[in-house]
PDB file of C-alpha atoms and ligand atoms in Angstrom:
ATOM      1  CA  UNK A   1     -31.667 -45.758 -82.553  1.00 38.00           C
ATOM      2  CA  UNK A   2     -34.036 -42.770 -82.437  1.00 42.00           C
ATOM      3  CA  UNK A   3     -36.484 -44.914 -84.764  1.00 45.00           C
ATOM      4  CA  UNK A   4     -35.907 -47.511 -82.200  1.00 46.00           C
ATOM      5  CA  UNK A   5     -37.524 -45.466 -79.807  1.00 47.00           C
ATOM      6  CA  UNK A   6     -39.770 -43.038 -81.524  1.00 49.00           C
ATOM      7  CA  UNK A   7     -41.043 -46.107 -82.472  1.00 49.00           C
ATOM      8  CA  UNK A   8     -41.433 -47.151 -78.572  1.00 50.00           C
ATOM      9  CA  UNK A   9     -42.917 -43.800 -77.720  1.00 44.00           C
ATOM     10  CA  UNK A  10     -45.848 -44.748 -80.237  1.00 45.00           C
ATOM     11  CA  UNK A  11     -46.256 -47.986 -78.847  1.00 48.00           C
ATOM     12  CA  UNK A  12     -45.990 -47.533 -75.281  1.00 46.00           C
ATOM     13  CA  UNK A  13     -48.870 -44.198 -75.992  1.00 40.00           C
ATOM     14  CA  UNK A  14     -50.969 -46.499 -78.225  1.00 41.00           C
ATOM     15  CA  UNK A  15     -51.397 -48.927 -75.170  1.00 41.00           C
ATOM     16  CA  UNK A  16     -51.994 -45.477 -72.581  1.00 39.00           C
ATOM     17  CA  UNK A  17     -55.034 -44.518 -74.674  1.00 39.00           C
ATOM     18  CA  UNK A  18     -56.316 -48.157 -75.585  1.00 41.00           C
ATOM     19  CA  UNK A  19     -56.319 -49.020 -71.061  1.00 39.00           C
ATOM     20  CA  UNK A  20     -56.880 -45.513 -69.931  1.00 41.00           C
ATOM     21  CA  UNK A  21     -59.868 -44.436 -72.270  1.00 38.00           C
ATOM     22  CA  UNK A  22     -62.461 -45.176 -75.080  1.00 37.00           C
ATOM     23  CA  UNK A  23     -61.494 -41.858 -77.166  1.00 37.00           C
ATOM     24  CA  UNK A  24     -60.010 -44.220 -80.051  1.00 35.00           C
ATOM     25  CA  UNK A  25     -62.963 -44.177 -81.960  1.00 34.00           C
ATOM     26  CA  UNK A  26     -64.092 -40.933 -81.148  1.00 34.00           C
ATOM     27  CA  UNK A  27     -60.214 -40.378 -82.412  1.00 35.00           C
ATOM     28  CA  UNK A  28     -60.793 -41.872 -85.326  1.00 33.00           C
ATOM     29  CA  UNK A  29     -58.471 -45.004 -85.078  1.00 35.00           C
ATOM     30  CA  UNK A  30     -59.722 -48.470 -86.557  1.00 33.00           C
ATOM     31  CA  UNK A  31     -57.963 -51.036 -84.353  1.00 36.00           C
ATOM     32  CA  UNK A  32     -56.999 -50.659 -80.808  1.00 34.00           C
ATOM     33  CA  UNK A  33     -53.113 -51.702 -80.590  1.00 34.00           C
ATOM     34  CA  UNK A  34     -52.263 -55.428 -79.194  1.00 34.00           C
ATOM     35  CA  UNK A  35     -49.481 -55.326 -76.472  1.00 33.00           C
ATOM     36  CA  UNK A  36     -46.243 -56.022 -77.542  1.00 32.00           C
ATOM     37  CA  UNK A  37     -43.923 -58.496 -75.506  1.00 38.00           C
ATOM     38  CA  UNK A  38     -44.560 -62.141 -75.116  1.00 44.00           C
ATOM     39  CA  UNK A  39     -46.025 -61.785 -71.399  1.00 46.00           C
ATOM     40  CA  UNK A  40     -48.100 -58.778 -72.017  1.00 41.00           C
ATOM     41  CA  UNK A  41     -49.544 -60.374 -75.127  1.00 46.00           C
ATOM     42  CA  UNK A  42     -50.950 -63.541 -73.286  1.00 68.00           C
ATOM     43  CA  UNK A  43     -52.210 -61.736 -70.152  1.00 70.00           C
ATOM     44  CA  UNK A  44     -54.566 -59.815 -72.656  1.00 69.00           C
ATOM     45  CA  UNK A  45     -56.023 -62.898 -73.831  1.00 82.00           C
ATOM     46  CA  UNK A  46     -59.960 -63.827 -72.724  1.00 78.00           C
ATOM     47  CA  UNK A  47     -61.000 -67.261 -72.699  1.00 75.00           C
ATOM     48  CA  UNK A  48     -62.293 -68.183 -75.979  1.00 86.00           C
ATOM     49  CA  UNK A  49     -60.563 -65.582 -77.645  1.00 95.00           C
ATOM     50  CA  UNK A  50     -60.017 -66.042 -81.379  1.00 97.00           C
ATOM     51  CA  UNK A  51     -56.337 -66.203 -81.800  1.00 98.00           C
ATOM     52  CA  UNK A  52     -54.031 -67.040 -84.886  1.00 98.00           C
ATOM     53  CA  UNK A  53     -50.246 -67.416 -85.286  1.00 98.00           C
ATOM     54  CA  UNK A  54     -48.759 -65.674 -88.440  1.00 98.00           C
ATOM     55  CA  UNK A  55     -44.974 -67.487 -89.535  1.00 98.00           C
ATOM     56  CA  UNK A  56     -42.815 -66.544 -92.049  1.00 98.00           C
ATOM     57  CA  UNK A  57     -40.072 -68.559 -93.178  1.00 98.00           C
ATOM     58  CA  UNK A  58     -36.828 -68.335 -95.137  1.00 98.00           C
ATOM     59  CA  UNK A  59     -35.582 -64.767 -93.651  1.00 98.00           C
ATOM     60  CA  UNK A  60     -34.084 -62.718 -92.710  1.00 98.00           C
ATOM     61  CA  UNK A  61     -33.692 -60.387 -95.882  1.00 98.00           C
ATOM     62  CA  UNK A  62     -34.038 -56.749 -96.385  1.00 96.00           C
ATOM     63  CA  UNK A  63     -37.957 -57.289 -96.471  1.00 97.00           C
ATOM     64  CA  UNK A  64     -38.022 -58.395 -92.930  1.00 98.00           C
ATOM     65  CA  UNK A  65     -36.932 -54.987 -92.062  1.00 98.00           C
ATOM     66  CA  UNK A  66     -39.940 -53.787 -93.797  1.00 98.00           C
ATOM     67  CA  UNK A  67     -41.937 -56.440 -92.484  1.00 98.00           C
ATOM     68  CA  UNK A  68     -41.131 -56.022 -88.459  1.00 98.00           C
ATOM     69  CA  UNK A  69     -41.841 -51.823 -88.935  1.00 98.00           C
ATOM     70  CA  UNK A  70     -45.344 -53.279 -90.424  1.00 98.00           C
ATOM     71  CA  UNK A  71     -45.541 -55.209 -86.943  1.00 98.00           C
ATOM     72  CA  UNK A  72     -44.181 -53.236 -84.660  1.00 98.00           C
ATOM     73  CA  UNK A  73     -46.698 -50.147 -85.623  1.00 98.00           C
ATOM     74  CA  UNK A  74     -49.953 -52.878 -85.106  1.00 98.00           C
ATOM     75  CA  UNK A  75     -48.100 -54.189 -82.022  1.00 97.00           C
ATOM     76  CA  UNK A  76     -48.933 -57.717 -83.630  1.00 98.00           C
ATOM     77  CA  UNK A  77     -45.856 -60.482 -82.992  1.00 98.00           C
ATOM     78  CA  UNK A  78     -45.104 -63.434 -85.025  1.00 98.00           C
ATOM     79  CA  UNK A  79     -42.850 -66.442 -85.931  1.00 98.00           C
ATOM     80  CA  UNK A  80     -39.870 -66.440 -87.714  1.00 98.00           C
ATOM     81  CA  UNK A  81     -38.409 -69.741 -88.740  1.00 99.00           C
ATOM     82  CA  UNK A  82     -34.424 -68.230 -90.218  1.00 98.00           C
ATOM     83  CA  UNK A  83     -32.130 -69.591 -92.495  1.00 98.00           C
ATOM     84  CA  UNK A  84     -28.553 -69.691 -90.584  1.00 98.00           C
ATOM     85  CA  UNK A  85     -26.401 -68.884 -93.684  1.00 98.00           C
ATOM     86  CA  UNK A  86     -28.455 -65.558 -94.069  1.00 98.00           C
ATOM     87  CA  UNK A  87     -27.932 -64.459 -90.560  1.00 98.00           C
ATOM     88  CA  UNK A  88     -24.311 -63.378 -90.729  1.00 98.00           C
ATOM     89  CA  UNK A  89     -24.286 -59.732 -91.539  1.00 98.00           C
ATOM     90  CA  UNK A  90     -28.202 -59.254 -90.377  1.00 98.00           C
ATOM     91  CA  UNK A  91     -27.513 -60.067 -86.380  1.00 98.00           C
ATOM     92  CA  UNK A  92     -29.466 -57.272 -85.462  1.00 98.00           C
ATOM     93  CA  UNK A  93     -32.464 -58.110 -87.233  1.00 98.00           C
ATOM     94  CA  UNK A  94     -32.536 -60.806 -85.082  1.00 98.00           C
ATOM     95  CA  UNK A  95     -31.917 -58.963 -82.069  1.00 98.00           C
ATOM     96  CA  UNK A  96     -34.503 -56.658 -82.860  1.00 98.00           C
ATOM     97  CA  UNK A  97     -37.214 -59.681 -83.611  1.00 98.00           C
ATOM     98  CA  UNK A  98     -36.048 -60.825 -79.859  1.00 98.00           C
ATOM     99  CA  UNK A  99     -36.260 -57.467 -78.333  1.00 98.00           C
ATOM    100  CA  UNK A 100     -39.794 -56.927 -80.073  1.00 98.00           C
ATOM    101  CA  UNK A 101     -42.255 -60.091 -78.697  1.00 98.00           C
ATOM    102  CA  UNK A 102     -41.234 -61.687 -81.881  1.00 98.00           C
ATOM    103  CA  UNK A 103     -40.186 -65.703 -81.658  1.00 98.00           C
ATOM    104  CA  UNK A 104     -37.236 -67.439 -83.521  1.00 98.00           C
ATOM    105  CA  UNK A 105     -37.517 -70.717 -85.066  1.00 98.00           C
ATOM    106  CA  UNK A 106     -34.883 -72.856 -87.485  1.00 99.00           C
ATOM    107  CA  UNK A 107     -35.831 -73.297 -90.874  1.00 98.00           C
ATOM    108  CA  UNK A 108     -32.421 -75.069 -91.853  1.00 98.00           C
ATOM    109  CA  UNK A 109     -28.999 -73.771 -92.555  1.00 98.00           C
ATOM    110  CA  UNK A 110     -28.925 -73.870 -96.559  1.00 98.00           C
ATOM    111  CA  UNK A 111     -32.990 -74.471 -97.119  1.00 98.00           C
ATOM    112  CA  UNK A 112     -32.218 -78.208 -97.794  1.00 98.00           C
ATOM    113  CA  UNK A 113     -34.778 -81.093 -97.318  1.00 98.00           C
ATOM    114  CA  UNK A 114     -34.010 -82.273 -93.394  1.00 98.00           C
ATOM    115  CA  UNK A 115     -35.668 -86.149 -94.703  1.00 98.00           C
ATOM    116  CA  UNK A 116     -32.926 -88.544 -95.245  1.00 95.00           C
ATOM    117  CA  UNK A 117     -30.057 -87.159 -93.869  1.00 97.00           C
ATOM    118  CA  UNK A 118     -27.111 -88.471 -92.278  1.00 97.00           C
ATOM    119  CA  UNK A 119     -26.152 -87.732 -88.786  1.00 97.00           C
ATOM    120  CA  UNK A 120     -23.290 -85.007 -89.409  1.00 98.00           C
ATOM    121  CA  UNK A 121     -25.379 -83.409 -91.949  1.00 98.00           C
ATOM    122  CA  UNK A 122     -28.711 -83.133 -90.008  1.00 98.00           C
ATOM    123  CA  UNK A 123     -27.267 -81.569 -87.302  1.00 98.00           C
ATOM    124  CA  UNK A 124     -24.844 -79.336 -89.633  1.00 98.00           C
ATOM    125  CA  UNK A 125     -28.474 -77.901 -91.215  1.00 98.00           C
ATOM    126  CA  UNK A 126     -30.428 -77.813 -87.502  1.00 98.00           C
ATOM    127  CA  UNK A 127     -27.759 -77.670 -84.462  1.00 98.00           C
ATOM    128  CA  UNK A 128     -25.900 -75.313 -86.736  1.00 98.00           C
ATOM    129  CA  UNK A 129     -28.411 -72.925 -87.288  1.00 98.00           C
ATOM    130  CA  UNK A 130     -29.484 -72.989 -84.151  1.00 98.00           C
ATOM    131  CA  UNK A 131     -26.516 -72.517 -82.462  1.00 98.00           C
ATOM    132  CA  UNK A 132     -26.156 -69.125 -84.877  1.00 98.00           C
ATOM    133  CA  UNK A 133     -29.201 -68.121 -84.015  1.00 98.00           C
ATOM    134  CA  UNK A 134     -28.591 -68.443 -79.825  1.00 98.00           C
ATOM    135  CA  UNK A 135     -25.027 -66.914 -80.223  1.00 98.00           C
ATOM    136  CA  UNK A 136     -27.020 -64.139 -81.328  1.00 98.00           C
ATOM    137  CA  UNK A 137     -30.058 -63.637 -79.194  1.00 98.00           C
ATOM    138  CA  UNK A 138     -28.555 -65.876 -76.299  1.00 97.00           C
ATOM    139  CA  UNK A 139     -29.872 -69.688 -75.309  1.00 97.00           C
ATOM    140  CA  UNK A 140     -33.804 -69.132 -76.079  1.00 96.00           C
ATOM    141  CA  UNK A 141     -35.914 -72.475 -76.849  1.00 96.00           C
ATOM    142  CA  UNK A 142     -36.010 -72.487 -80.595  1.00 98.00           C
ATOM    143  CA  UNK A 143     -38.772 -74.139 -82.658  1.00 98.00           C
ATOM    144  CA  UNK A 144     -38.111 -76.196 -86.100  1.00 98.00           C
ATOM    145  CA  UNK A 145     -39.944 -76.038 -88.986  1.00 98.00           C
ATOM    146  CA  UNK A 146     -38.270 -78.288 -92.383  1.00 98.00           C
ATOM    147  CA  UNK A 147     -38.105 -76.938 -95.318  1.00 98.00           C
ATOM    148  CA  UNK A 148     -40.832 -78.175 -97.764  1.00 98.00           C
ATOM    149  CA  UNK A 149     -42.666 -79.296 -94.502  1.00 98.00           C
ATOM    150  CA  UNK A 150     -40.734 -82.409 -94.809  1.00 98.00           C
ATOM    151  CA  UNK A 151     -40.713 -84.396 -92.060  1.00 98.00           C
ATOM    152  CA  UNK A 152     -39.661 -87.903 -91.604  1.00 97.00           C
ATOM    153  CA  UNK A 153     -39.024 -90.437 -88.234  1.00 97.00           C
ATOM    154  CA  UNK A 154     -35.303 -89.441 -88.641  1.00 97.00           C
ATOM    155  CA  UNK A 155     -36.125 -85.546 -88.448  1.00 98.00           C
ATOM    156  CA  UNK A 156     -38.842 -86.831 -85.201  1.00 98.00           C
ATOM    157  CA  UNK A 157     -35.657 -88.367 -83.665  1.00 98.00           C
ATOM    158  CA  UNK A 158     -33.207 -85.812 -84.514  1.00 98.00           C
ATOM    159  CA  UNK A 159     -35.363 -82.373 -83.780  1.00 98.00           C
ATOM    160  CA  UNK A 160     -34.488 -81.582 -80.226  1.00 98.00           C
ATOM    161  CA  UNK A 161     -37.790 -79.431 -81.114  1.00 98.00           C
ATOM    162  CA  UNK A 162     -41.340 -79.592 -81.539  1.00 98.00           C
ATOM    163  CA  UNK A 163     -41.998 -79.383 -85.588  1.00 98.00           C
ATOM    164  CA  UNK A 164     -44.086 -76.516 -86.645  1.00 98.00           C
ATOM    165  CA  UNK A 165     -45.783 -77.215 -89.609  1.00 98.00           C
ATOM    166  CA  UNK A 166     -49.022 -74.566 -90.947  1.00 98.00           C
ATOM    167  CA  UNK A 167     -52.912 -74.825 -91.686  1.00 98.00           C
ATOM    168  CA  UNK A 168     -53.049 -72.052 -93.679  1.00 98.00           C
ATOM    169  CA  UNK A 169     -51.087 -71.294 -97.024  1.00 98.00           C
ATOM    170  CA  UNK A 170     -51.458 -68.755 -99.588  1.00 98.00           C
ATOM    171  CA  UNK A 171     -48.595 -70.233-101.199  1.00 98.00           C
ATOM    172  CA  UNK A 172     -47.005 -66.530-101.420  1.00 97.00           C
ATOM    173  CA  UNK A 173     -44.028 -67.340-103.565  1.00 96.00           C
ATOM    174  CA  UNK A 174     -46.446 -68.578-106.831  1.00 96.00           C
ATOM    175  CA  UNK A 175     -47.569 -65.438-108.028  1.00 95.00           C
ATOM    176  CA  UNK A 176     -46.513 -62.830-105.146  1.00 96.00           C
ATOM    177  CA  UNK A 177     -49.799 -61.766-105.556  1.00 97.00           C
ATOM    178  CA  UNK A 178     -50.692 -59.563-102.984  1.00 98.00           C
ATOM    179  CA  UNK A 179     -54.462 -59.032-103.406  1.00 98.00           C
ATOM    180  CA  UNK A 180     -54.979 -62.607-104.348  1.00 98.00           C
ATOM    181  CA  UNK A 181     -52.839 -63.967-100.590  1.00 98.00           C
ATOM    182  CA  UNK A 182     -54.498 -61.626 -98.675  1.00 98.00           C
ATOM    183  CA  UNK A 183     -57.963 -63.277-100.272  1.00 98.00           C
ATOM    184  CA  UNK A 184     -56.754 -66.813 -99.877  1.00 98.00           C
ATOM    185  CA  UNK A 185     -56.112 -66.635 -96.053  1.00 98.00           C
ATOM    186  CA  UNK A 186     -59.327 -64.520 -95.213  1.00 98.00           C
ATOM    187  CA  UNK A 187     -61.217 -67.315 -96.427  1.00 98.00           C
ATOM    188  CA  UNK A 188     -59.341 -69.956 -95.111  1.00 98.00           C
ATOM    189  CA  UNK A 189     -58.122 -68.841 -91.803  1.00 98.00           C
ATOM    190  CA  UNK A 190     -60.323 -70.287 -88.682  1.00 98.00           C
ATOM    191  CA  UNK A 191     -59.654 -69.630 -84.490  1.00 98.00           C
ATOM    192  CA  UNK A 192     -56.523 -71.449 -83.699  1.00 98.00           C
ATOM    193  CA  UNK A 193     -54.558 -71.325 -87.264  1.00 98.00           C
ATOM    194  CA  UNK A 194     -50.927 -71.333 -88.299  1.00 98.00           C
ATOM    195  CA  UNK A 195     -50.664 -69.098 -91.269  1.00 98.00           C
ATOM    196  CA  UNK A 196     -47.541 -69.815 -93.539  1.00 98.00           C
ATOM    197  CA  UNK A 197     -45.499 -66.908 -95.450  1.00 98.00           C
ATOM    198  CA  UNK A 198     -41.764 -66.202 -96.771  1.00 98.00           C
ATOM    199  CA  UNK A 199     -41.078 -62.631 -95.750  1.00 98.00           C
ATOM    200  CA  UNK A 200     -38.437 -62.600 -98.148  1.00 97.00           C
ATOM    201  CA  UNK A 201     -40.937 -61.037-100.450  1.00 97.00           C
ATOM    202  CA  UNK A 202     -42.090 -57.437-100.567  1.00 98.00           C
ATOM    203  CA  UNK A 203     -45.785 -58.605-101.927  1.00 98.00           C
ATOM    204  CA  UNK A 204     -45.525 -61.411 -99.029  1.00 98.00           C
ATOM    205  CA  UNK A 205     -44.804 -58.708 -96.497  1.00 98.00           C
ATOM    206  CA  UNK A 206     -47.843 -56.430 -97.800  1.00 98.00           C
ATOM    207  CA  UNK A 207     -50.303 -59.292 -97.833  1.00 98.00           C
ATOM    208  CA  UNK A 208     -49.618 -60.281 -93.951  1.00 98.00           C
ATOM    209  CA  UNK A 209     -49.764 -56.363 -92.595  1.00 98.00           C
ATOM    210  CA  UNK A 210     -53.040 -56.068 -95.004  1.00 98.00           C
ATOM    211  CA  UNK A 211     -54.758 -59.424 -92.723  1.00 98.00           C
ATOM    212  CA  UNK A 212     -52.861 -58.328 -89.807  1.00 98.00           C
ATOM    213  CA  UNK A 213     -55.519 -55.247 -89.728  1.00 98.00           C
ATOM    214  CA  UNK A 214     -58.637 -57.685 -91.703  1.00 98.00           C
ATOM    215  CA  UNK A 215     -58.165 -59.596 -88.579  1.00 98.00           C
ATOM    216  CA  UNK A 216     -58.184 -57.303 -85.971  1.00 97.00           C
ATOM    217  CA  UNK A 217     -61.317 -56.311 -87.312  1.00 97.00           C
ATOM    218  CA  UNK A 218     -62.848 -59.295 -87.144  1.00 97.00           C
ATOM    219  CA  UNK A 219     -61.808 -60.056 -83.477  1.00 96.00           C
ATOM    220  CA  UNK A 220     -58.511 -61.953 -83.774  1.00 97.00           C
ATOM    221  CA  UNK A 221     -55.358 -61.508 -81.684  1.00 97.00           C
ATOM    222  CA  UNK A 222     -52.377 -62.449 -82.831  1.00 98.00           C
ATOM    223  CA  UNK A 223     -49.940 -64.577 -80.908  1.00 97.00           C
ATOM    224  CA  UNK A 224     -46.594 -66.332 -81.613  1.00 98.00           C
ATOM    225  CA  UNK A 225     -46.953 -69.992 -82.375  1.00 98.00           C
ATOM    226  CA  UNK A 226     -45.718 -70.846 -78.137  1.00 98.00           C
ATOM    227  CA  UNK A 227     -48.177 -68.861 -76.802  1.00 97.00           C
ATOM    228  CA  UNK A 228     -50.910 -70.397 -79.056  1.00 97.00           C
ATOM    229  CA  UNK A 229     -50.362 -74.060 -77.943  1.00 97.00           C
ATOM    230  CA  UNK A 230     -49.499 -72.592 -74.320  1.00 95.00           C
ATOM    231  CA  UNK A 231     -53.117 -70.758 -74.545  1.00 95.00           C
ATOM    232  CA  UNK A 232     -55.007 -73.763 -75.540  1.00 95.00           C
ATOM    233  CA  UNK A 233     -53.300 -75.409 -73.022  1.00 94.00           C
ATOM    234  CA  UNK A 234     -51.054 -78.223 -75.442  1.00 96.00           C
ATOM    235  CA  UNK A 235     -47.652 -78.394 -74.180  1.00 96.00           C
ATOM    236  CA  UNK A 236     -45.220 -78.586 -77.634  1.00 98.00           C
ATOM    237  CA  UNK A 237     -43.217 -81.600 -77.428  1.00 98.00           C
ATOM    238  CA  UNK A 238     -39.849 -81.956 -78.911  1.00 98.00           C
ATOM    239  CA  UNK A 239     -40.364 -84.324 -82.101  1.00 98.00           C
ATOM    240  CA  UNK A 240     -44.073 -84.003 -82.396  1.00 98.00           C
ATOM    241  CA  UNK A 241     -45.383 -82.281 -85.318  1.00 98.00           C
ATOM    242  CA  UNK A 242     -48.213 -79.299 -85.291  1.00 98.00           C
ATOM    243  CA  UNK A 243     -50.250 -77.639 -87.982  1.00 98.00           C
ATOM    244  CA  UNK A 244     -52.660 -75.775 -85.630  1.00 98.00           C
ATOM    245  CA  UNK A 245     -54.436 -75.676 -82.281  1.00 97.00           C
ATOM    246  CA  UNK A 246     -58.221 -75.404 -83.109  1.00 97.00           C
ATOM    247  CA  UNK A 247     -60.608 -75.187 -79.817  1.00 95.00           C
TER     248      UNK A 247
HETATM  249 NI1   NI B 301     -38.562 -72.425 -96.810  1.00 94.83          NI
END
């Protein structure tokens, strides 16, 4: 609890210097702090502001934990497309991705391939986990992204969710080779991108707070993958599939 909100403190002063005053680089700090909840973060956005969505699939682990500090000190929220059988035990990691800007997604229940399912076994990997996931953090809109990015006209029919796929990936859990992601995705990565990781990996983790602060340098806010499609003005529709949303 008193991280919780030491943690708030440094937020909530980190946006009172960046509105009230240009001391921060007479201060010494490298990268003003991006607001923090959902609203705040898209009533900071200009027109033709260079914006990028970073997901991470396949949580939540211990690393998360790791991974939302790394977040919550840039002020920077992301995607988070959860496993449901890992959620039991680790509620209030969820809670605390709600509570933080952050948006939930369903990977699957077990991590198996959503293509060629029956019925009672589609919904047992999608409903399911999405029904563990809104017990949790209450009835929220919930995006789906298949494991393997597999996506067929039975997982179009069956989503009850737009499909998130990705533009951009470092494909983290090769090497877990920090240096070598955080290369891959500075050279790839374009206004409007969906950058894939698995936070489920310490290197993973360290690679996305390392471009988390590359970014900011180069003029890139980060969003959650609603408010990109909602700032380029393309409503998500359930079914339809999505890698990015270039201008
Ligand atoms: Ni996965």
């Amino acid at each position: 609890m008193e991280r919780t909100m030491g943690r708030r403190l440094v937020a909530w002063l980190g946006i009172l210097l960046y509105t009230s005053s240009s001391l921060l680089p007479w201060m010494g700090v490298g990268s003003a702090p991006r607001a923090r909840t959902a609203d705040a973060a898209v009533e900071g956005v200009n027109a033709g502001q260079k914006l990028v969505a970073l997901t991470f699939d396949d949580g939540p682990k211990n690393s998360t934990l790791t991974l939302l500090d790394g977040l919550a000190q840039r002020g920077v929220p992301a995607t988070f497309f959860l496993i449901g059988e890992q959620i039991p035990g680790r509620e209030g990691t969820l809670r605390r991705m709600a509570e933080e800007g952050h948006e939930l997604g369903i990977h699957s229940y077990t991590h198996a391939a959503l293509t060629g399912l029956n019925n009672a076994d589609f919904y047992g990997e999608v409903d399911r986990t999405r029904t563990v996931i809104q017990n949790v953090v209450g009835p929220v809109d919930l995006l789906l992204r298949p494991p393997y990015g597999m996506v067929d006209a039975g997982v179009r029919r069956r989503a009850n969710a737009p499909i998130i796929l990705w533009s951009v990936d470092p494909e983290d859990w090769k090497d877990r080779n920090t240096d070598r992601e955080v290369n891959h995705v500075l050279r790839q990565v374009r206004d409007g991108s969906i950058i894939l990781f698995h936070d489920i990996y310490p290197e993973s983790v360290e690679a996305a707070l390392q471009i988390v602060d590359a970014l900011h340098q180069d003029g890139y806010y980060f969003v959650t993958v609603s408010q990109l499609f909602s700032l380029r003005d393309r409503p998500l529709e359930s079914g339809q599939t999505y890698c990015h949303a270039y201008p």
